[in-house]
PDB file of C-alpha atoms in Angstrom:
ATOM      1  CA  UNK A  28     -24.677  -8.584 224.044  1.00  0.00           C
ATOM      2  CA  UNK A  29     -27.666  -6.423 222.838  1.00  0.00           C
ATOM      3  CA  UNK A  30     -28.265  -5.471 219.598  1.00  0.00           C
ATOM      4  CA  UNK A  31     -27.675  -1.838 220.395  1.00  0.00           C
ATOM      5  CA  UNK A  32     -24.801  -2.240 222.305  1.00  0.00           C
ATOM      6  CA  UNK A  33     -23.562  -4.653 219.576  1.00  0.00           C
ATOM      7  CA  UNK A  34     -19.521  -3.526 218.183  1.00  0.00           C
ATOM      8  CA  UNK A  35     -19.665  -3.143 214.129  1.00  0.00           C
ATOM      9  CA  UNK A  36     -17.376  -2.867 212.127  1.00  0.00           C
ATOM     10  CA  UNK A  37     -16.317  -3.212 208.595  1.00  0.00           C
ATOM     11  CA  UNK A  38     -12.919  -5.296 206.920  1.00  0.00           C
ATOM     12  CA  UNK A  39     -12.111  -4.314 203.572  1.00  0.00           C
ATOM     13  CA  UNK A  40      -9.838  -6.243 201.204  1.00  0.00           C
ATOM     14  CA  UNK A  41      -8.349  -5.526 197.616  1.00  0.00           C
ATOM     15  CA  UNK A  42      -7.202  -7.011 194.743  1.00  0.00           C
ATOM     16  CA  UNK A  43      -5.707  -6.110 191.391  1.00  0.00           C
ATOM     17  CA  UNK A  44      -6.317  -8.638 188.375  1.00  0.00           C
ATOM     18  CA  UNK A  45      -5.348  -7.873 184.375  1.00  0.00           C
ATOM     19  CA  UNK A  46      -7.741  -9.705 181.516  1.00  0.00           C
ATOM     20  CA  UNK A  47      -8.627  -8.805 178.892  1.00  0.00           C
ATOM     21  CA  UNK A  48     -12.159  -8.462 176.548  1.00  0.00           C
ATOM     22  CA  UNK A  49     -13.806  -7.169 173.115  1.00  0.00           C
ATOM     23  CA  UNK A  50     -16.578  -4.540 172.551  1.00  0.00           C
ATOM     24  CA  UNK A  51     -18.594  -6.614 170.275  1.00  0.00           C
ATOM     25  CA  UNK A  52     -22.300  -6.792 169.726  1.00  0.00           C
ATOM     26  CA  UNK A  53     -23.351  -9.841 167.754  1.00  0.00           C
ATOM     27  CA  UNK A  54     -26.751  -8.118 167.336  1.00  0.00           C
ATOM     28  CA  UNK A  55     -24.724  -5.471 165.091  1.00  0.00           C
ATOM     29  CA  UNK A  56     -22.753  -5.769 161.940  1.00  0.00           C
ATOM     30  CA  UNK A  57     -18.621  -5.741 161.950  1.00  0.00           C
ATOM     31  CA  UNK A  58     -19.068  -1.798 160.433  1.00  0.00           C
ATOM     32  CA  UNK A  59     -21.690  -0.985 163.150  1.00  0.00           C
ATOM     33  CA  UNK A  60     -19.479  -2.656 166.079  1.00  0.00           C
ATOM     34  CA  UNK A  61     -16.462  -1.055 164.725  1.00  0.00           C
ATOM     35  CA  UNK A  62     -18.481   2.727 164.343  1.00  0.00           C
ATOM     36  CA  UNK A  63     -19.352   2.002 168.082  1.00  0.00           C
ATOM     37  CA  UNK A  64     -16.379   0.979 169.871  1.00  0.00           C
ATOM     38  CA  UNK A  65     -13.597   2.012 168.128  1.00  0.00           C
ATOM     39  CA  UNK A  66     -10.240   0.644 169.099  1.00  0.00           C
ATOM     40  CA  UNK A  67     -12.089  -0.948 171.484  1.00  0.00           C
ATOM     41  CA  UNK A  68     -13.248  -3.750 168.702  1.00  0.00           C
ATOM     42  CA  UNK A  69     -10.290  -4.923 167.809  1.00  0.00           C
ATOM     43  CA  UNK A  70     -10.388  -8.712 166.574  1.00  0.00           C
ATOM     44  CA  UNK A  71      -7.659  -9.917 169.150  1.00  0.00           C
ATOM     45  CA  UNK A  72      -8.827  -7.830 171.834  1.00  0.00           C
ATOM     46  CA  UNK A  73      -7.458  -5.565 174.458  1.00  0.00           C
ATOM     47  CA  UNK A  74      -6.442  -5.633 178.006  1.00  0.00           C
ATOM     48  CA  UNK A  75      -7.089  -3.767 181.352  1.00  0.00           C
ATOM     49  CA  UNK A  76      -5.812  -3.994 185.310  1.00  0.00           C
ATOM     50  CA  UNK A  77      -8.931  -3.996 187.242  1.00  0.00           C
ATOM     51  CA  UNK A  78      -9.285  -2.977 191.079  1.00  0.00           C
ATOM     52  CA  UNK A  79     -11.338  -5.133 192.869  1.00  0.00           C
ATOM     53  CA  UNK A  80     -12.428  -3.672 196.462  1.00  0.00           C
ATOM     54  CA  UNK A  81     -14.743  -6.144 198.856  1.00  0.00           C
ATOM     55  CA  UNK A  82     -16.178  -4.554 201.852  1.00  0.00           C
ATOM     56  CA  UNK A  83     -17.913  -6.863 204.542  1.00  0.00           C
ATOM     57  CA  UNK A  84     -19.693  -5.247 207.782  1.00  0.00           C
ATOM     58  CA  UNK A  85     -20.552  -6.993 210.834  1.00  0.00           C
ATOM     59  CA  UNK A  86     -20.532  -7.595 214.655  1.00  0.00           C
ATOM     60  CA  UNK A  87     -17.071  -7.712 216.364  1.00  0.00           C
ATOM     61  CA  UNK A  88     -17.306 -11.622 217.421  1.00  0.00           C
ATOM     62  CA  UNK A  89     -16.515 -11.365 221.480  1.00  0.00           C
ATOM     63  CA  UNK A  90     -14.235 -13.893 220.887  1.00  0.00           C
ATOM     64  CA  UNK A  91     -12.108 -13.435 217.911  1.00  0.00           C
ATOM     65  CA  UNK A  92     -12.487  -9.878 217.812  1.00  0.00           C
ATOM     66  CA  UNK A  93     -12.653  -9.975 214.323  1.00  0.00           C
ATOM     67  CA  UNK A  94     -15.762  -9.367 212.009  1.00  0.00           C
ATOM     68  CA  UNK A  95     -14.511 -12.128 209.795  1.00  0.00           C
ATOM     69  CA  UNK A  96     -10.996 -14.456 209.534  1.00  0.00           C
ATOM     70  CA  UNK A  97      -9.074 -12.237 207.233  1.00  0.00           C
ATOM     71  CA  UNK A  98      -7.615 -15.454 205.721  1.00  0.00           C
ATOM     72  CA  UNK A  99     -11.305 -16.346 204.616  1.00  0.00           C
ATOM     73  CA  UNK A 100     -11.879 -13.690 202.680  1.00  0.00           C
ATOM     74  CA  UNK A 101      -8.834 -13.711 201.276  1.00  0.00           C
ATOM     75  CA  UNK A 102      -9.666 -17.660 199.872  1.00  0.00           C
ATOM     76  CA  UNK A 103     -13.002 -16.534 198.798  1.00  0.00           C
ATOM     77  CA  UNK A 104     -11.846 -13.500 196.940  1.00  0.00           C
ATOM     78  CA  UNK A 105      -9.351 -16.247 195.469  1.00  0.00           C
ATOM     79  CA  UNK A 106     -12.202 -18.447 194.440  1.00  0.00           C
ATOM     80  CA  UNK A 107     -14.195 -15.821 193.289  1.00  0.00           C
ATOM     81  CA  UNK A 108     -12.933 -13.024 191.530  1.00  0.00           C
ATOM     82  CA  UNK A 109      -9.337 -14.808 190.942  1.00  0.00           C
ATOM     83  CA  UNK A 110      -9.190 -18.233 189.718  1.00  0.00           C
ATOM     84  CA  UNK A 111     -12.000 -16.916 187.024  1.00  0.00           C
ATOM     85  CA  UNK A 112     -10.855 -13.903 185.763  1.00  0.00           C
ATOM     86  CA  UNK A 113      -7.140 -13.132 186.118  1.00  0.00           C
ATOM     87  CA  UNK A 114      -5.094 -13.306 182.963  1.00  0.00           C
ATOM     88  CA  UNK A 115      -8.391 -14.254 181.047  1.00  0.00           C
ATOM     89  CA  UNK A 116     -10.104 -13.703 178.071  1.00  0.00           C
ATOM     90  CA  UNK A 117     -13.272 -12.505 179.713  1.00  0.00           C
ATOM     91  CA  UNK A 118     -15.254 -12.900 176.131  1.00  0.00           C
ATOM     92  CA  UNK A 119     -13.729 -16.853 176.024  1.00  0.00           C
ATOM     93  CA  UNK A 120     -13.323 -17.577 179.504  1.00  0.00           C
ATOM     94  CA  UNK A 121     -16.016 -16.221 181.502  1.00  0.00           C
ATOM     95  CA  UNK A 122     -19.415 -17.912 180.510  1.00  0.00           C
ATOM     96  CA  UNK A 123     -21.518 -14.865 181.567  1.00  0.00           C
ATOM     97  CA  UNK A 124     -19.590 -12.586 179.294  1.00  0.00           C
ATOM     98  CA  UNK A 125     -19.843 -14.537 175.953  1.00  0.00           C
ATOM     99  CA  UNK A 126     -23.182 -13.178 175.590  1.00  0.00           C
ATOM    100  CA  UNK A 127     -22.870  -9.837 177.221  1.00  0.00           C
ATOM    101  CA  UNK A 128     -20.713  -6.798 176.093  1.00  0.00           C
TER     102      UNK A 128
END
């Protein structure tokens, strides 16, 4: 098939996670973390639901007739936004975030 007369086409997948963080700035003092966030510094934390939408694009394979196994991305989005971050402390848990507000 051509590239022009090529069939895209985009598969979009969600999910919904809960975890939960702290605004805190270790560059600032207790006061100045708790003038800046509020509520939001509390020692123990609070929680949100996050939505999580993942959107790939692509040629319609000729002989699938899918742009990618829907069971694929669903045990990447596992691996990936899952398994690391669902029901987590994203401050404790998640290396990237112990050093990022």
């Amino acid at each position: 098939m051509s590239p022009r007369s090529a069939r895209l086409a985009r598969l979009s997948r969600s999910v919904t996670f809960s975890a939960c963080h702290r605004l805190h700035s270790k560059s600032l003092s207790d006061e100045e973390n708790l003038q800046l966030f509020g509520k939001c510094n509390n020692p123990n934390g609070h929680g949100h639901n996050y939505k999580v939408v993942v959107t790939v694009r692509g040629e319609i394979d000729p002989v699938s007739g899918m742009v990618m196994n829907l069971t694929d991305l669903k045990e990447h989005m596992q691996e990936a936004i899952m398994e690391p971050l669902d029901h987590k402390n994203l401050d404790k848990d998640v290396p990237y975030f112990s050093e990022v507000v």
